[in-house]
XYZ file of C-alpha atoms in Angstrom:
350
model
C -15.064 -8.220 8.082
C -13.524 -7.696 11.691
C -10.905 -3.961 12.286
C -7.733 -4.223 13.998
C -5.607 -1.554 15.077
C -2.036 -1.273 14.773
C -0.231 0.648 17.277
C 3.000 0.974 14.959
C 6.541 1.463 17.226
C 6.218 1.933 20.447
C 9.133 4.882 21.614
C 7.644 7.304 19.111
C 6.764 10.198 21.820
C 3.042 8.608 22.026
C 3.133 5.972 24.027
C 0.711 6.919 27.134
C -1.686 7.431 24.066
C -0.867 4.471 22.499
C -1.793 2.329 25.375
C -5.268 4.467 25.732
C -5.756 4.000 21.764
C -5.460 0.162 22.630
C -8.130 -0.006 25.589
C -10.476 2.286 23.891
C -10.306 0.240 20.262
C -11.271 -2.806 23.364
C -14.421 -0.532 24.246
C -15.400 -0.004 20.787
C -15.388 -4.016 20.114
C -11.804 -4.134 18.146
C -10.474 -7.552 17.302
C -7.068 -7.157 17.477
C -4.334 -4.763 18.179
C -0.715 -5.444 16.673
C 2.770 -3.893 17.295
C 5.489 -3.742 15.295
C 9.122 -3.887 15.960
C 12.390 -2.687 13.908
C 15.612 -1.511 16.029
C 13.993 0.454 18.941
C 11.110 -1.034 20.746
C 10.212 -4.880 21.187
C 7.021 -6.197 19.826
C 6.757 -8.445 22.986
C 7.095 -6.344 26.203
C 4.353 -3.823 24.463
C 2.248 -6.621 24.055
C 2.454 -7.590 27.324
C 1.573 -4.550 28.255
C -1.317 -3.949 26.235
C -2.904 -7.096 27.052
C -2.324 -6.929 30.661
C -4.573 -3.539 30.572
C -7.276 -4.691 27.971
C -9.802 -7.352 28.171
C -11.390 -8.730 25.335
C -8.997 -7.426 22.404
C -6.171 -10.293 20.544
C -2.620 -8.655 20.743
C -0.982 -9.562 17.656
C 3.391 -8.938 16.601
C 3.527 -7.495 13.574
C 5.845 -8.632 13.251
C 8.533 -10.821 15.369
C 11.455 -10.481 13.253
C 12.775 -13.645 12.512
C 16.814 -12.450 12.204
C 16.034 -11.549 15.768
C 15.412 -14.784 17.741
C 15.910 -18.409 17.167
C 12.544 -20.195 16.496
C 12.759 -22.161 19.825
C 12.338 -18.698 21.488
C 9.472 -17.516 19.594
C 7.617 -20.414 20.640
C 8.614 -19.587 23.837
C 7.477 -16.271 23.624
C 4.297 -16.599 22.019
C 3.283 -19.480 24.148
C 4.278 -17.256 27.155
C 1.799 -14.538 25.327
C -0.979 -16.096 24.868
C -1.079 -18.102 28.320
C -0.656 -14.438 30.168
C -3.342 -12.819 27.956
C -6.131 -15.428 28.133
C -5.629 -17.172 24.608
C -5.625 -13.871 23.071
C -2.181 -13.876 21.813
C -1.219 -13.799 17.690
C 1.949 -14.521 16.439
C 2.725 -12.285 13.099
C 6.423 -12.809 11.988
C 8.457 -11.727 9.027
C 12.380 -11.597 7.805
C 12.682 -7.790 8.206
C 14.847 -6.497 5.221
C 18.458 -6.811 4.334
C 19.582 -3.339 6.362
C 17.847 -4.523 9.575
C 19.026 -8.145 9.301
C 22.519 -7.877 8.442
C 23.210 -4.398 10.241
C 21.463 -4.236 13.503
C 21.129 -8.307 14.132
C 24.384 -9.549 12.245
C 22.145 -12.276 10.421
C 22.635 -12.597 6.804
C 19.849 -12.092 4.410
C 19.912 -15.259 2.357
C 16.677 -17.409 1.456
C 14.467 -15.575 3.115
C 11.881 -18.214 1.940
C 13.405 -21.227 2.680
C 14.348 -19.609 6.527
C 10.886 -18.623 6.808
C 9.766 -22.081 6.141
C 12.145 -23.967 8.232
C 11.604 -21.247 11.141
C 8.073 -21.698 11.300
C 8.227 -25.833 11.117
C 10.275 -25.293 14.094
C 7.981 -22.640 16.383
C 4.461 -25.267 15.579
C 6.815 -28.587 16.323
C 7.569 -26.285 19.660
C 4.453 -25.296 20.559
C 2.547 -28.210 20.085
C 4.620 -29.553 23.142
C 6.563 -32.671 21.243
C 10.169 -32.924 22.131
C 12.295 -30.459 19.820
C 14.237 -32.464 17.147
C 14.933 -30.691 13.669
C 17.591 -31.266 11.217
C 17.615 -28.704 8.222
C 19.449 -26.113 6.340
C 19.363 -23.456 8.641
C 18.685 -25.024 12.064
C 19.722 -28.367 13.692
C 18.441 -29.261 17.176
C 19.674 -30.977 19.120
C 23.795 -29.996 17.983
C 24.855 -32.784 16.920
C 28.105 -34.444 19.329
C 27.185 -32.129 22.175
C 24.862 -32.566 25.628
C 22.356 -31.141 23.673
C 18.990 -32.690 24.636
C 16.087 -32.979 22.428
C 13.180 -30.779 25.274
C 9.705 -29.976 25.570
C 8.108 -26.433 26.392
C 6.739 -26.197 29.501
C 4.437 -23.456 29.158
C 0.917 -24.513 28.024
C -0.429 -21.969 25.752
C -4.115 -21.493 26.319
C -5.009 -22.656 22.491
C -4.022 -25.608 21.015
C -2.964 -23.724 18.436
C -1.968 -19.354 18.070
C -2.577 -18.009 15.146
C 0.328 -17.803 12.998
C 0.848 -14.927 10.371
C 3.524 -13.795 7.975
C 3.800 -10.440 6.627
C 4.476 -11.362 3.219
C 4.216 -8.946 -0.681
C 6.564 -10.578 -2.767
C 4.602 -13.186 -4.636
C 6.539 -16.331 -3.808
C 6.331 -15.023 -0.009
C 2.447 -14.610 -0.608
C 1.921 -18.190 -2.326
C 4.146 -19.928 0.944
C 2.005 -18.210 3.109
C -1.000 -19.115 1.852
C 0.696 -22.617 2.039
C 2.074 -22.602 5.427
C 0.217 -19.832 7.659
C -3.005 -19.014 8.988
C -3.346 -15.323 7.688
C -1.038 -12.690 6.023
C -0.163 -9.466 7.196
C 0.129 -7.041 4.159
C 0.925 -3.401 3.508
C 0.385 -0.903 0.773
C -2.825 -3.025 -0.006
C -5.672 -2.121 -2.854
C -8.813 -3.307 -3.124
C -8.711 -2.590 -6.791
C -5.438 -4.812 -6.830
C -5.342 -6.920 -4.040
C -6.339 -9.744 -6.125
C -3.619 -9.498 -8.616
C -0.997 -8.591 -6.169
C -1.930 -10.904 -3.382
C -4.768 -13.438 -3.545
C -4.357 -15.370 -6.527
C -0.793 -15.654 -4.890
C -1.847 -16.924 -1.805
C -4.716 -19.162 -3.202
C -2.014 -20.945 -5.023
C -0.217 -21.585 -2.043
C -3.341 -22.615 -0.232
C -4.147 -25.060 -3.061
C -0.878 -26.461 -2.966
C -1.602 -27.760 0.433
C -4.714 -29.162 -0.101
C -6.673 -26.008 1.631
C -9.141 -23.477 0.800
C -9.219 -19.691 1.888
C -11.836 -20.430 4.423
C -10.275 -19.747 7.515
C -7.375 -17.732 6.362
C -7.168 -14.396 7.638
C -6.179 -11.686 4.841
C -4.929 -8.889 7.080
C -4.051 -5.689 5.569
C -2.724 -2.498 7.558
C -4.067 0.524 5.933
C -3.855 4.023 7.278
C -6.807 5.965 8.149
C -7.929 9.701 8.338
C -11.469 11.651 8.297
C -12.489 14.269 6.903
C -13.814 16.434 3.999
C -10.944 17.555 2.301
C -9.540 14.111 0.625
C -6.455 16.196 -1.153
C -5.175 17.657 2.060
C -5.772 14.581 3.657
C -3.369 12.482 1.297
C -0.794 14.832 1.515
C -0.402 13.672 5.179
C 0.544 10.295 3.872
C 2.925 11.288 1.133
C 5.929 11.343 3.812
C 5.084 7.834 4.684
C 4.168 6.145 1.172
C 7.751 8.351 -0.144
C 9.587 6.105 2.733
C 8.320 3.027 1.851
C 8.769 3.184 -1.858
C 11.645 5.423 -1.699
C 13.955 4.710 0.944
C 13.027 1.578 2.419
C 15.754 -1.124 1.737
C 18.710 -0.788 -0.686
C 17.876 0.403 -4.437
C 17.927 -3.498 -5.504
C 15.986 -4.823 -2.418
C 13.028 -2.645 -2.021
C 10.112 -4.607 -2.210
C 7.748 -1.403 -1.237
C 8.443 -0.383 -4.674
C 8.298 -3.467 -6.391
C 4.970 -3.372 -5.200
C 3.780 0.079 -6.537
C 5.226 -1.184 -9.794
C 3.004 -3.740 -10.036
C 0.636 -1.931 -9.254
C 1.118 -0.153 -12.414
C 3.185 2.936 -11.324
C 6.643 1.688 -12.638
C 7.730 5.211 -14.125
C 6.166 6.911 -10.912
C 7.961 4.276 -8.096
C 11.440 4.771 -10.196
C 11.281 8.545 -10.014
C 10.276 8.500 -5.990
C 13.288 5.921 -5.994
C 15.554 7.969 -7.513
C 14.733 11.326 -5.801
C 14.788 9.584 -1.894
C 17.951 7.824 -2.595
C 19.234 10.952 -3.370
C 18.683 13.191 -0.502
C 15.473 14.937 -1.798
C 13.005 13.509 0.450
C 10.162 16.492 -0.048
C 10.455 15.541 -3.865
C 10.144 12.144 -3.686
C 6.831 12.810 -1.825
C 5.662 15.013 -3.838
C 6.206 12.770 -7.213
C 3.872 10.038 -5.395
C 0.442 10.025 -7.234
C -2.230 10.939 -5.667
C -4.357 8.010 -6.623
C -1.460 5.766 -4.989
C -2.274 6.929 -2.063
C -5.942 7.494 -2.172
C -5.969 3.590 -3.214
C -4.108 2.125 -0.584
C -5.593 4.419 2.394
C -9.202 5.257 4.404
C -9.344 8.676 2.975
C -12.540 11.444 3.305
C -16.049 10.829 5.249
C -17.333 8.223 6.863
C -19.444 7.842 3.877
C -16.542 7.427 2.083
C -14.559 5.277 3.832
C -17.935 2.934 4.213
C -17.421 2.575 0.654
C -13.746 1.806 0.402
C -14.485 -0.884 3.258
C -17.202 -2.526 1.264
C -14.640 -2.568 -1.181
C -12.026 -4.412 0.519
C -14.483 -7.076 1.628
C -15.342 -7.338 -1.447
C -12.138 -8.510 -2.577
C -11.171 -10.507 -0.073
C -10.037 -9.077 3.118
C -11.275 -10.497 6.536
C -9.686 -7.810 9.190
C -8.606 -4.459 8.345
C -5.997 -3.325 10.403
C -6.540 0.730 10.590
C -3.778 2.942 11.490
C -5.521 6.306 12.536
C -3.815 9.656 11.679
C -3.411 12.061 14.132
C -1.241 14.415 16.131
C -3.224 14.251 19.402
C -5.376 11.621 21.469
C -8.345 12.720 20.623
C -7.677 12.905 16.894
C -6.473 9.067 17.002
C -9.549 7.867 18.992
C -11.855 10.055 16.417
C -10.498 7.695 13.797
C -11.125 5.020 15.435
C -14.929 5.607 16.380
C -15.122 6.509 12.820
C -14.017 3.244 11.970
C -16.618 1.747 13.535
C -19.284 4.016 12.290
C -17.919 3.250 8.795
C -17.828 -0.784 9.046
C -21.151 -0.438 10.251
C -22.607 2.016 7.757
C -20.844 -0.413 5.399
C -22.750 -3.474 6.493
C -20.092 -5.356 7.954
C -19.733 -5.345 11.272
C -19.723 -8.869 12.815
C-alpha cells in the first residue's frame, strides 16, 4: 500500500506550509500529493506549483470539478500537467454538488452519471491525440452548421495515458467508476465497511467491462493525528465529520450522510442533519459518535495507526491519502513522518 497526502484548499492561511508539507512528504518517499478545489482556489495553478518545487512526488486534482470546465479543457489541462511535471501528473475529477454547480458555476445538476460518463469519453478521445468529434447528450463537437473544426491537442503528455480518477460514494457512481476509471477517490472511508460501501460496487463496475481490480487504484482520503489520548483526539474531527454529514449539500442531496447511514448510523446522521441545518453547529458535532469518527480516521499511536493501516490493506485499499492534523508546521510534518513510521511498522511500505 503506497500514502498520499492531500493538501486540501489552498487560501486557507497555510499555504507557505502547505507547499513545505508537499516537498517534505517528497523527502519522506510520498506517492502522491492531491489538491482540491471548491469556489476559492484552483486545483491546477497549486499543482503547478507544487510540482514545479518537488521532484519525485505525482500531483494529483482532487478533484477538477467537472461543472467547471468543458472536457476539451481538462484534457488540455491535464496534458499541460503532466508534460510540465515529468509524467507525474493525475487527473481526479468529480461533479461537485448541487450548491457549487448551480450557484457558483451556473451549471445545472442533472445526471450527474450520465455527464460524468460522456465528460470523461471526451477528455481520453482528447488526450490520446485523435481529432475531437463527439456527438452526445450533453456535448457535441464540432457545433453542428458552424466553422467548427473537428482538432487535435497539441501538447504531448509525457504518458500515453494519465491516470484518471473519480471521486465517487454513491453506489451507482462507485460501480461506473470501477467501469470507466483507473482509481476512485473516496471520503469518509472504513475499513470495517469499505467493502459494503464501496468495493463490491466498484467490482461490479469493473466486471461489467470485462476487468479485474488489478490495477485499479482504491484511494481513500482519511485524516490523520498522533497521539495518546484517542478521545481528545476525535474531538478535533467532530467539526469536520458534523460538516460533511450535516451541512454539506441541501437536506435531500447530501450524500455525506447517506453514507454514514449506510454505514449503520441512520438515527445518528438524521439527528447531526437536523441540528446543522438548523443553526446549532456545536450540537451537531457533538451528536456524531465517537466510533464514526474513530472508524473513518488515523487516530492514537503509531502503534495504533499501524494497525488501522493493516486494516485498510486488508480490505482493499492501494494508497491512503493522509490528511495530517495540525495547527503549526511542525505538527503537520510530525504526522506525516508518523505516517511513514506507521506503514512501515505495519509491513507495507513498498
Amino acid at each position: 500500500m503506497r500514502l498520499g497526502i492531500n493538501l486540501g484548499y489552498w487560501g486557507a492561511g497555510m499555504d507557505a506550509d502547505n507547499l513545505a508539507v508537499a516537498r517534505e512528504a517528497d523527502r519522506l518517499g510520498y506517492a502522491v500529493c492531491w489538491a482540491a478545489e471548491a469556489y476559492g482556489s484552483d486545483a491546477p495553478t497549486v499543482l503547478a506549483w507544487v510540482a514545479a518545487q518537488t521532484e519525485r512526488i505525482d500531483v494529483g486534482s482532487a478533484i477538477l470539478q467537472i461543472p467547471a470546465r468543458t472536457p476539451a479543457m481538462t484534457a488540455m489541462t491535464a496534458a499541460t500537467l503532466d508534460s510540465l511535471s515529468g509524467g507525474r501528473f493525475r487527473l481526479g475529477l468529480g461533479v461537485s454538488g448541487p450548491q457549487v454547480s448551480e450557484g457558483w458555476y451556473g451549471v445545472r445538476f442533472d445526471k450527474p452519471l450520465a455527464r460524468t460518463r460522456e465528460y470523461v469519453e471526451i477528455v481520453r478521445k482528447a488526450m490520446s491525440r485523435e481529432r475531437l468529434s463527439h456527438e452526445g447528450a450533453h456535448w457535441t463537437l464540432p457545433l453542428p452548421g458552424g466553422p467548427g473544426k473537428a482538432l487535435k491537442l497539441t501538447v504531448h503528455p509525457v504518458r500515453e495515458r494519465v491516470p484518471l480518477y473519480i471521486a465517487a460514494i454513491g453506489p451507482k457512481n462507485l460501480e461506473q467508476t470501477g467501469e470507466i476509471a483507473d482509481g476512485a477517490l473516496l471520503i469518509f472511508a472504513s475499513a470495517g465497511h469499505l467493502e459494503d460501501t464501496a468495493l463490491r460496487h466498484i467490482r461490479a463496475g469493473r466486471e461489467k467491462a470485462g476487468k479485474t481490480m488489478d490495477g485499479f487504484d482504491v484511494c481513500p482520503t482519511v485524516p490523520l493525528a498522533v497521539g495518546e489520548d484517542v478521545d481528545a483526539l476525535a474531538d478535533l474531527f467532530r467539526p469536520y465529520t458534523a460538516l460533511y454529514v450535516g451541512g454539506m449539500g441541501s437536506r435531500e442531496q447530501n450524500f455525506y450522510n447517506r453514507l454514514a447511514q449506510r454505514m449503520g448510523y441512520e438515527k445518528e446522521a438524521a439527528e447531526i442533519q437536523d441540528k446543522y441545518l438548523a443553526g446549532d453547529k456545536d450540537g451537531a458535532a457533538a451528536a456524531i459518535p465517537r466510533e464514526l469518527i474513530d472508524a473513518t480516521t488515523l487516530l492514537g499511536s503509531v502503534a495504533r495507526i499501524a494497525d488501522r493501516m493493516q486494516a485498510y490493506a486488508a480490505a482493499g485499499v492501494t494508497t491512503l491519502t493522509l490528511s495530517p492534523a495540525g495547527f503549526t508546521l511542525d505538527e503537520r510534518v510530525a504526522a506525516l513522518r508518523a505516517g511513514v513510521e506507521a506503514l512501515e511498522r505495519a509491513g507495507l511500505a513498498e
